[in-house]
PDB file of C-alpha atoms in Angstrom:
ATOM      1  CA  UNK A   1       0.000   0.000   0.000  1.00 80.00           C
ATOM      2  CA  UNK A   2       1.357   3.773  -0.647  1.00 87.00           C
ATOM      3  CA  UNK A   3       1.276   5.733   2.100  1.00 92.00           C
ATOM      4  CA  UNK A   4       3.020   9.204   2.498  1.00 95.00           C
ATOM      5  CA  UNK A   5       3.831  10.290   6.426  1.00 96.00           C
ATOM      6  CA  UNK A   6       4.381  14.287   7.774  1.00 96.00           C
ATOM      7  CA  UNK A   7       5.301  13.693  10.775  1.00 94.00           C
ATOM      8  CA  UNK A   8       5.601  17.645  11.607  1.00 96.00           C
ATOM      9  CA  UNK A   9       1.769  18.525  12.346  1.00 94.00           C
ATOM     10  CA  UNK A  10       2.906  22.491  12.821  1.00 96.00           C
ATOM     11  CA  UNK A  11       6.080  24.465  12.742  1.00 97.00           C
ATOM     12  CA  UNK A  12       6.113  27.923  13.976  1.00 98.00           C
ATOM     13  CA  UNK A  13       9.655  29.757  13.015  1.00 98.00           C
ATOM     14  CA  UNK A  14      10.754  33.490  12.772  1.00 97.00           C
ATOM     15  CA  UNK A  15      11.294  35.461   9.576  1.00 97.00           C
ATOM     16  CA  UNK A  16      14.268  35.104   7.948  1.00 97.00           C
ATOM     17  CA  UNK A  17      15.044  31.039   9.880  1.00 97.00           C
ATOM     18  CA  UNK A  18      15.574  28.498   7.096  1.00 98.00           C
ATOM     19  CA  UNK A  19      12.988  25.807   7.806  1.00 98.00           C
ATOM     20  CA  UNK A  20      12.622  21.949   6.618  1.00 98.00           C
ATOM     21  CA  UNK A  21       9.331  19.975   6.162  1.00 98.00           C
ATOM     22  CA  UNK A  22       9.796  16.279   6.199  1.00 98.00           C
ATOM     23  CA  UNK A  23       8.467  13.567   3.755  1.00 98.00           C
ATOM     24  CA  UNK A  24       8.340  10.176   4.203  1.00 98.00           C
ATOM     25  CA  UNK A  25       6.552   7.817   1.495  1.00 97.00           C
ATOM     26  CA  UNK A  26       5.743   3.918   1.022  1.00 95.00           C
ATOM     27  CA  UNK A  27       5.206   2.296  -2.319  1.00 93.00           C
ATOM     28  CA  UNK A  28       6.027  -0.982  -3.729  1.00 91.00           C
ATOM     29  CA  UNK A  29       6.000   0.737  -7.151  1.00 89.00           C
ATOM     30  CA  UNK A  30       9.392   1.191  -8.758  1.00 89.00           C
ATOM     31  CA  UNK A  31       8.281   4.195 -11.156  1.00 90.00           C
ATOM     32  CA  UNK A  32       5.959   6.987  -9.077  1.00 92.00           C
ATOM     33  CA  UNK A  33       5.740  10.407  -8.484  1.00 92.00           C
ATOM     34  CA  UNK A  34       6.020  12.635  -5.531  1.00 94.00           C
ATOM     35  CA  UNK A  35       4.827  16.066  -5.400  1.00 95.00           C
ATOM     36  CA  UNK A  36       4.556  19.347  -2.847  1.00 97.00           C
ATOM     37  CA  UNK A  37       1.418  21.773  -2.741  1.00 96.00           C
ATOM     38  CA  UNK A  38       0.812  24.867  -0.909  1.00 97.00           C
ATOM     39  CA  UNK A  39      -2.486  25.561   0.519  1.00 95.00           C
ATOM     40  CA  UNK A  40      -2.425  29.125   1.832  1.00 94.00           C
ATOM     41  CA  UNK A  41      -5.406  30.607   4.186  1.00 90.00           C
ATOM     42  CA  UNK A  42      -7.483  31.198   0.976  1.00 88.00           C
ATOM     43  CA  UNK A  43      -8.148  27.345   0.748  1.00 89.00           C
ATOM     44  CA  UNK A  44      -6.764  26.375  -2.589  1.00 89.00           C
ATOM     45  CA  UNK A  45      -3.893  24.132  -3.047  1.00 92.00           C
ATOM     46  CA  UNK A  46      -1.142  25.590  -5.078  1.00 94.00           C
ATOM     47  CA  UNK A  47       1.594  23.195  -7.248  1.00 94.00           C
ATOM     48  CA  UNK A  48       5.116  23.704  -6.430  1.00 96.00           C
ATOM     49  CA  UNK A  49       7.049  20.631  -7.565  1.00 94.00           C
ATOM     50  CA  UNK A  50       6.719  17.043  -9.337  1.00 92.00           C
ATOM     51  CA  UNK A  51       9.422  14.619  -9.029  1.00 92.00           C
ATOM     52  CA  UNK A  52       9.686  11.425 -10.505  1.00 90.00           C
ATOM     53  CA  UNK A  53      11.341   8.327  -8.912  1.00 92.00           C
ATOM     54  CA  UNK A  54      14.107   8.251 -11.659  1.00 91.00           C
ATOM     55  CA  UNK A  55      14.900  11.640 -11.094  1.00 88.00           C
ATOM     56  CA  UNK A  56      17.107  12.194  -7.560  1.00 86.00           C
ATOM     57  CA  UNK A  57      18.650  15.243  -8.817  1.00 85.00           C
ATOM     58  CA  UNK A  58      17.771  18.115  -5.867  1.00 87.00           C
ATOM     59  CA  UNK A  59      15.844  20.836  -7.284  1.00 89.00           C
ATOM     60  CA  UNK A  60      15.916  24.500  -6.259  1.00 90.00           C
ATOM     61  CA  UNK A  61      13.620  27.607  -7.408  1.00 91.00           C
ATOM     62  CA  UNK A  62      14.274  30.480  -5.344  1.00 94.00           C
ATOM     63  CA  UNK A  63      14.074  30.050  -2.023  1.00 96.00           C
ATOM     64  CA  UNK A  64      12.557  26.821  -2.027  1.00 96.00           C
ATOM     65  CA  UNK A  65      14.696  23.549  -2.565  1.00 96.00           C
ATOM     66  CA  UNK A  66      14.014  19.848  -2.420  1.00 96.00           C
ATOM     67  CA  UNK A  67      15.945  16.556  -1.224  1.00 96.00           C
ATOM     68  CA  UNK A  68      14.933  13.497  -2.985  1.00 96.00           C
ATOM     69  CA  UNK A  69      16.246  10.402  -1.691  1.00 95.00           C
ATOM     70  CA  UNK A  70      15.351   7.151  -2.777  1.00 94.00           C
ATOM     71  CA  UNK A  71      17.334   5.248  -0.151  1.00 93.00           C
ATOM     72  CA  UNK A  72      15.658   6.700   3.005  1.00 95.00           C
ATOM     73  CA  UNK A  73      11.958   7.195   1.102  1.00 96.00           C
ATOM     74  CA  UNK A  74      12.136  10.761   1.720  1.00 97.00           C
ATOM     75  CA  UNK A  75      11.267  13.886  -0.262  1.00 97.00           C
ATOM     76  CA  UNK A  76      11.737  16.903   1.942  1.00 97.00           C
ATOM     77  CA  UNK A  77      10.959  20.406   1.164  1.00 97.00           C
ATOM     78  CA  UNK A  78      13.322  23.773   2.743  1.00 97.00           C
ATOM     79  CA  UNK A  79      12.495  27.179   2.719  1.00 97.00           C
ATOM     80  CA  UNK A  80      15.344  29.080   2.923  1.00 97.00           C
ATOM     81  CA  UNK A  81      14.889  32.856   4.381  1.00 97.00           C
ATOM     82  CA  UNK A  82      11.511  32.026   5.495  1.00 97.00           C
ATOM     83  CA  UNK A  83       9.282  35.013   4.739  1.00 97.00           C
ATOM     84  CA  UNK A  84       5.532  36.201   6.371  1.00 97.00           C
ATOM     85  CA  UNK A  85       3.579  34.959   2.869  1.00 96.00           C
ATOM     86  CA  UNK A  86       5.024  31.317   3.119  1.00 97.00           C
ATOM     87  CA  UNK A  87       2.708  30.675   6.405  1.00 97.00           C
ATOM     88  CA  UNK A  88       0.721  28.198   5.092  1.00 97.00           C
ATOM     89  CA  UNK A  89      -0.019  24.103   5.107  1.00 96.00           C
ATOM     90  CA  UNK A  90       2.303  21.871   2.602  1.00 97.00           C
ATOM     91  CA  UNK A  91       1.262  18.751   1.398  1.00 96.00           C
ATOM     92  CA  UNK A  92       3.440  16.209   0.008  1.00 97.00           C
ATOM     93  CA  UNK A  93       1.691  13.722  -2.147  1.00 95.00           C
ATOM     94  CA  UNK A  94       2.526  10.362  -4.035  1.00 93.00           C
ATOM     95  CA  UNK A  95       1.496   8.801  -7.219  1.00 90.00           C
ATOM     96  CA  UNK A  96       2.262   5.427  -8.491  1.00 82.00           C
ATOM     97  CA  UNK A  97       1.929   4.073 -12.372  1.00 71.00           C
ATOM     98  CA  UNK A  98      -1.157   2.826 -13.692  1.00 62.00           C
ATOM     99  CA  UNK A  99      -3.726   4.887 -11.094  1.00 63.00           C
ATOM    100  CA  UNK A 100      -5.405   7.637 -10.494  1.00 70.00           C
ATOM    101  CA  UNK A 101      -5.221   7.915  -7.079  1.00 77.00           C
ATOM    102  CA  UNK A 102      -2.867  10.635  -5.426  1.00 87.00           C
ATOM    103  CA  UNK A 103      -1.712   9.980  -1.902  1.00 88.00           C
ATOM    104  CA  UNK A 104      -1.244  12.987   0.512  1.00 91.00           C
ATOM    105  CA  UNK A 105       0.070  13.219   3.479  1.00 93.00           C
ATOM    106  CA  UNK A 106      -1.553  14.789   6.566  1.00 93.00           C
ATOM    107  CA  UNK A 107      -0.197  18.042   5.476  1.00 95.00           C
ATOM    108  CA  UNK A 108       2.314  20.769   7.710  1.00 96.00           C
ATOM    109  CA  UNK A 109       1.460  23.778   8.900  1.00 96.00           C
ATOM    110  CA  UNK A 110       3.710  26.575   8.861  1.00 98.00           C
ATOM    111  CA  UNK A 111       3.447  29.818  10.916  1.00 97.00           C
ATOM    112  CA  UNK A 112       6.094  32.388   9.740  1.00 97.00           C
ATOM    113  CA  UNK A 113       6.407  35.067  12.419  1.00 97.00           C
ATOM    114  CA  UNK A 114       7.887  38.684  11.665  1.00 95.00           C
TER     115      UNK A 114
ATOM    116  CA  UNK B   1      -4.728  29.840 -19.464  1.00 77.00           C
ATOM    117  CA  UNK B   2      -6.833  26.832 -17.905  1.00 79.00           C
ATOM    118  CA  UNK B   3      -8.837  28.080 -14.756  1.00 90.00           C
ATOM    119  CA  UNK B   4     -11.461  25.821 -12.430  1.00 93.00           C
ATOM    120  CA  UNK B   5     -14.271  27.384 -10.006  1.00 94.00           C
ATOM    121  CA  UNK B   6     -16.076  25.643  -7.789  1.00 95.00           C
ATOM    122  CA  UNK B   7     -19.036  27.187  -5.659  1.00 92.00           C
ATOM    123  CA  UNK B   8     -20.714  27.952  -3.225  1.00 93.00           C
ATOM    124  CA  UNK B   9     -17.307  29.165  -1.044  1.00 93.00           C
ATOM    125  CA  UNK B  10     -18.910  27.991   2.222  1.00 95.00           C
ATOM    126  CA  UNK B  11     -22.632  26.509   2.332  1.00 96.00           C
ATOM    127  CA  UNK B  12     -24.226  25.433   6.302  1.00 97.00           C
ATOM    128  CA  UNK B  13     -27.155  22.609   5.658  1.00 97.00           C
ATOM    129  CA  UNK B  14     -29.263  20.691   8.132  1.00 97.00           C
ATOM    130  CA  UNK B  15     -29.155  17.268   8.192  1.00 97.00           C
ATOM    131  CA  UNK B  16     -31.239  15.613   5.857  1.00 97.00           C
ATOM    132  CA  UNK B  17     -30.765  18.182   3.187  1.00 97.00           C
ATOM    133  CA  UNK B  18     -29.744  17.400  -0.324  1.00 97.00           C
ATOM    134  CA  UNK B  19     -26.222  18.780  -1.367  1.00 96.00           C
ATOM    135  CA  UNK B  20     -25.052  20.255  -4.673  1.00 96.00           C
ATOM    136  CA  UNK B  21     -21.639  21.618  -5.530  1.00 96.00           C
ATOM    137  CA  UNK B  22     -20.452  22.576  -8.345  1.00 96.00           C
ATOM    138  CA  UNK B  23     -16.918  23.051 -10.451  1.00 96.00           C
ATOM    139  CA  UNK B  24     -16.684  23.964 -14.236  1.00 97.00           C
ATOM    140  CA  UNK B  25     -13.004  23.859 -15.915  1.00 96.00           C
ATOM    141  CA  UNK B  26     -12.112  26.645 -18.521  1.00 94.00           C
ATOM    142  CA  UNK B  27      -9.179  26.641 -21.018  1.00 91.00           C
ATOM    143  CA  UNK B  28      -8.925  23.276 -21.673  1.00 90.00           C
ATOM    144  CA  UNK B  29     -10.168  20.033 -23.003  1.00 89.00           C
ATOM    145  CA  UNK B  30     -11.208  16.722 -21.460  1.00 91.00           C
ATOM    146  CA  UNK B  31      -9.480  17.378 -18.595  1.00 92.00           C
ATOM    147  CA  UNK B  32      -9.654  14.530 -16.066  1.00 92.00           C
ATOM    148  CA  UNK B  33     -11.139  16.011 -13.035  1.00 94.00           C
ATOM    149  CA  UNK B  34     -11.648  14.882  -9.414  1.00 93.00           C
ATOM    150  CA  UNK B  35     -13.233  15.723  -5.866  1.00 95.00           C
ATOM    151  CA  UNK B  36     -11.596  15.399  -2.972  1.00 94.00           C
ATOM    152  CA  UNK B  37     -12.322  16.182   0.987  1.00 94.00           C
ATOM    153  CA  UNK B  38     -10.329  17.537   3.427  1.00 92.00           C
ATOM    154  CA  UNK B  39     -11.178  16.883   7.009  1.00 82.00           C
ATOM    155  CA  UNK B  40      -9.450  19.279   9.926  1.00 75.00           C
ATOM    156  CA  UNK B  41      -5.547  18.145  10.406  1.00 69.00           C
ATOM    157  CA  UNK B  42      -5.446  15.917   7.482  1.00 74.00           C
ATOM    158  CA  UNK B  43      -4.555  15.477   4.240  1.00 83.00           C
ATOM    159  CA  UNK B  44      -6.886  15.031   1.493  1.00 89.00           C
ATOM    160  CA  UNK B  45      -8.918  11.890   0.522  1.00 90.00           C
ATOM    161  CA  UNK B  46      -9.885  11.435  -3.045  1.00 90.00           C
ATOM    162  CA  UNK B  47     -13.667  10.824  -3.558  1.00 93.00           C
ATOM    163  CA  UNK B  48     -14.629  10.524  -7.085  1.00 93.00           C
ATOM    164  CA  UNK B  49     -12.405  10.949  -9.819  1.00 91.00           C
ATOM    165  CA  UNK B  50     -13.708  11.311 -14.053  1.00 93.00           C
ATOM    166  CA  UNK B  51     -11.520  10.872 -17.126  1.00 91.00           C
ATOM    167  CA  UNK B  52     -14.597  11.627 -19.489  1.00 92.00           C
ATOM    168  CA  UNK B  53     -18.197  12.804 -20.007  1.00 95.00           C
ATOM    169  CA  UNK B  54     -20.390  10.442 -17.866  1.00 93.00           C
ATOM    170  CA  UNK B  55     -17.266   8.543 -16.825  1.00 93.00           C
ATOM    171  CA  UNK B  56     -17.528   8.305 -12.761  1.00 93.00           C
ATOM    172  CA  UNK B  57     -15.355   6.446 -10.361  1.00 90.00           C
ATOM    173  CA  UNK B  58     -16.046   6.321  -6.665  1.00 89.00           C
ATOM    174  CA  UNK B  59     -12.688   5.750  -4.238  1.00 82.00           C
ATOM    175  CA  UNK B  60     -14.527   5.286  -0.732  1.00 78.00           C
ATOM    176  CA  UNK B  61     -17.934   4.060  -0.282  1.00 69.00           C
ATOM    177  CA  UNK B  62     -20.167   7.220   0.984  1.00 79.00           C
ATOM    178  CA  UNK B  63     -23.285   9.120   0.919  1.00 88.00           C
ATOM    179  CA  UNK B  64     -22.121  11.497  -1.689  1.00 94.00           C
ATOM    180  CA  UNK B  65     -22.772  11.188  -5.692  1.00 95.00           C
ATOM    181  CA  UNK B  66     -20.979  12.880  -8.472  1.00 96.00           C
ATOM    182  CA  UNK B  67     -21.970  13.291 -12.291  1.00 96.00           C
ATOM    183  CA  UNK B  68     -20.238  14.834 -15.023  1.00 97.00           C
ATOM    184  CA  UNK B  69     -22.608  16.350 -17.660  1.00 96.00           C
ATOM    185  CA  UNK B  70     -20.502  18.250 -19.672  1.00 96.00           C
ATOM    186  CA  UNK B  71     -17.018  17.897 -20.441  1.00 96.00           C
ATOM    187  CA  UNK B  72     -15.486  20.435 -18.033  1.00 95.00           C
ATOM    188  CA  UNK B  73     -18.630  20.274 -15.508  1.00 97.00           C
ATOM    189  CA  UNK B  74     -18.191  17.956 -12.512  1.00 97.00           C
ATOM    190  CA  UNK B  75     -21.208  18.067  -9.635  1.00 97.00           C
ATOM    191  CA  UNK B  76     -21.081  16.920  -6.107  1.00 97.00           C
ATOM    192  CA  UNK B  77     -24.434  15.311  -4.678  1.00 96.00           C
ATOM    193  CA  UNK B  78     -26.179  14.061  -2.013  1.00 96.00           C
ATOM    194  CA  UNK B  79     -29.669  13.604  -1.483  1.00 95.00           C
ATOM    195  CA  UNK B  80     -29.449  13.663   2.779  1.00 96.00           C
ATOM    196  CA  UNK B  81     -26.767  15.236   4.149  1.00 96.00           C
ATOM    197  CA  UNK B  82     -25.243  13.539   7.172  1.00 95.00           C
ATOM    198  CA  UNK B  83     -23.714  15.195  10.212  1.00 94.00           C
ATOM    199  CA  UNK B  84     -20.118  13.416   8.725  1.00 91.00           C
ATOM    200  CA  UNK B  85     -20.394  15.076   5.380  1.00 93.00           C
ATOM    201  CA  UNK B  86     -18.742  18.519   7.036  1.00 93.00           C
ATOM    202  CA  UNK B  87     -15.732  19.350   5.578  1.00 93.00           C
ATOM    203  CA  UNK B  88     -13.805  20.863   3.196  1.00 95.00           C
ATOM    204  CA  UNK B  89     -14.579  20.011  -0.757  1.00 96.00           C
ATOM    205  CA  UNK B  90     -11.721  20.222  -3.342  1.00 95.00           C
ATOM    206  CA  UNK B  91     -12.168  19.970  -7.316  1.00 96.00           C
ATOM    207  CA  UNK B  92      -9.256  19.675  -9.229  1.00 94.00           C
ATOM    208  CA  UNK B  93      -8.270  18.591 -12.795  1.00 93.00           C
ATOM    209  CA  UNK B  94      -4.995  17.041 -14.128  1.00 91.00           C
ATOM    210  CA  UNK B  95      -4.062  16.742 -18.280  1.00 87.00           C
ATOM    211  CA  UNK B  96      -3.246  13.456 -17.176  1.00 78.00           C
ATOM    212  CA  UNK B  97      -4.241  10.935 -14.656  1.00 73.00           C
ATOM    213  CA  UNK B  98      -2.467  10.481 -11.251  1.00 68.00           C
ATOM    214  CA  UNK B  99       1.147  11.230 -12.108  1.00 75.00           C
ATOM    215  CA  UNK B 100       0.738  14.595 -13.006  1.00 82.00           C
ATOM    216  CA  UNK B 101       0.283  18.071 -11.273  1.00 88.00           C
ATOM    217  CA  UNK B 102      -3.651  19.218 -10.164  1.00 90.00           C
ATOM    218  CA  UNK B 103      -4.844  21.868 -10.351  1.00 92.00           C
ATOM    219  CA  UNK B 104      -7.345  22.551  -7.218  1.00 93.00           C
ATOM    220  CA  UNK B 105     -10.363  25.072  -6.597  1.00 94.00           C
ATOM    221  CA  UNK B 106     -11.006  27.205  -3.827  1.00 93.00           C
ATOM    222  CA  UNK B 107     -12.733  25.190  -2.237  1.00 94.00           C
ATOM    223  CA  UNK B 108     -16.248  24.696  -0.376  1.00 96.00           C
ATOM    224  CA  UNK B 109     -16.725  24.771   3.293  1.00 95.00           C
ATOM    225  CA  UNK B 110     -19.491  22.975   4.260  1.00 95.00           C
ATOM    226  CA  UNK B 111     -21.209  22.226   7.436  1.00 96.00           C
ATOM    227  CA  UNK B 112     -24.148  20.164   8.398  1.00 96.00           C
ATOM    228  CA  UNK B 113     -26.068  20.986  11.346  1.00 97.00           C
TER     229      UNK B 113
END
C-alpha cells in the first residue's frame, strides 16, 4: 500500500530562519511520483514541484529547494529565508503508475512570524 | 490559461438536506477532473475521480454522488446530508491521470447541522 507520512503537524519559526518539512513515502511501485502543494489561508492548493522516482537530482527555485532520496523514502521540502507569505499548510503527495489515485500526506502547517 | 471554479465558497445545511456543488473547468479540453475532501488536520482523501463525459469512479464508499454532464462540468451530490459530510470540498483537474500536477479550486466549506 502507498502511504506518504508528515510527521511535523505544525512548525512555527521566525522570519528570515531556514525551515525543513519532512516527507516520508511507502510504495512498492518502482516508477511513481512525488509532489509538494501549498495551501495558503485562501483554501486552494497551489503546485510547487513534481518529481519522478528516476529523477534524484535536488531541485531549487528560489528560495525553495528539495531533497529526494530514494534510499531513506524521503522527499523533503526547505524554505530558505523564510518570509511572512510562506505561512501556510504543505502537502506532500505520491502517485504510483497505472492509477489515479494521489496519496497525501496529513499536510504541515507553517506559521512564519515577523 | 486553464482556470477551475467551484461554488458555493462555504454553504451550512441541516441534516437531511440534499447537497449540490459545483466546479466547471475553462481553457482546456477533457481534462480529467476529481473531488476530494479535506477533514481538519489531514490530508486530502480522493472521492470521485472522471476521465470523461459520464465517466464516474467512486474511491470510498459514501453518501455522496458525483456526475459529469458536460465535459469540463463535474457536480457533487447528495440527497441527505449527514452530520459526517462537514468538511472541506476540493475539485481539481490534471491533463493526465495520477502522475501529473492538479490543479485545485477554492474550495467549499461545508457544514451540516
Amino acid at each position: 500500500a502507498q502511504k506518504v507520512t508528515q510527521a511535523q503537524t505544525e512548525i512555527s519559526v521566525v522570519e528570515k530562519e531556514d525551515v525543513t518539512l519532512d516527507c516520508v513515502y511507502e510504495t512498492r511501485d518502482t516508477t511513481y511520483y512525488l509532489f509538494w502543494y501549498k495551501q495558503p489561508p485562501s483554501g486552494e492548493l497551489v503546485f510547487l514541484i513534481r518529481r519522478n522516482s528516476f529523477d534524484e537530482q535536488n531541485e531549487i527555485s528560489g528560495r525553495y529547494s528539495w531533497n529526494f532520496q530514494k534510499s531513506t523514502s524521503s522527499f523533503n521540502f526547505t524554505i530558505t529565508a523564510s518570509q511572512v507569505v510562506d505561512s501556510a499548510v504543505y502537502f506532500c503527495a505520491l502517485s504510483g503508475t497505472g492509477g489515479f489515485k494521489t496519496i497525501f500526506g496529513a499536510g504541515t502547517r507553517l506559521f512564519v512570524k515577523a | 490559461s486553464q482556470t477551475i471554479h467551484q461554488w458555493p465558497a462555504t454553504l451550512v445545511q441541516p441534516v437531511g438536506s440534499p447537497l449540490s456543488l459545483e466546479c466547471t473547468v475553462e481553457g482546456t479540453s477533457n481534462p480529467n477532473l476529481y473531488w476530494y475532501r479535506q477533514a481538519a488536520g489531514r490530508g486530502l482523501q480522493l472521492l470521485f475521480y472522471s476521465v470523461g463525459i459520464g465517466q464516474i469512479s467512486s474511491e470510498v464508499p459514501q453518501n455522496l454522488s458525483a456526475s459529469r454532464p458536460q465535459d469540463r462540468q463535474f457536480i457533487l451530490s447528495s440527497k441527505k446530508l449527514l452530520l459526517s459530510d462537514s468538511g472541506f470540498y476540493l475539485c481539481a483537474w490534471s491533463v493526465l491521470p495520477g502522475n501529473t500536477e492538479a490543479f485545485f479550486g477554492q474550495g467549499t466549506r461545508l457544514t451540516v447541522v
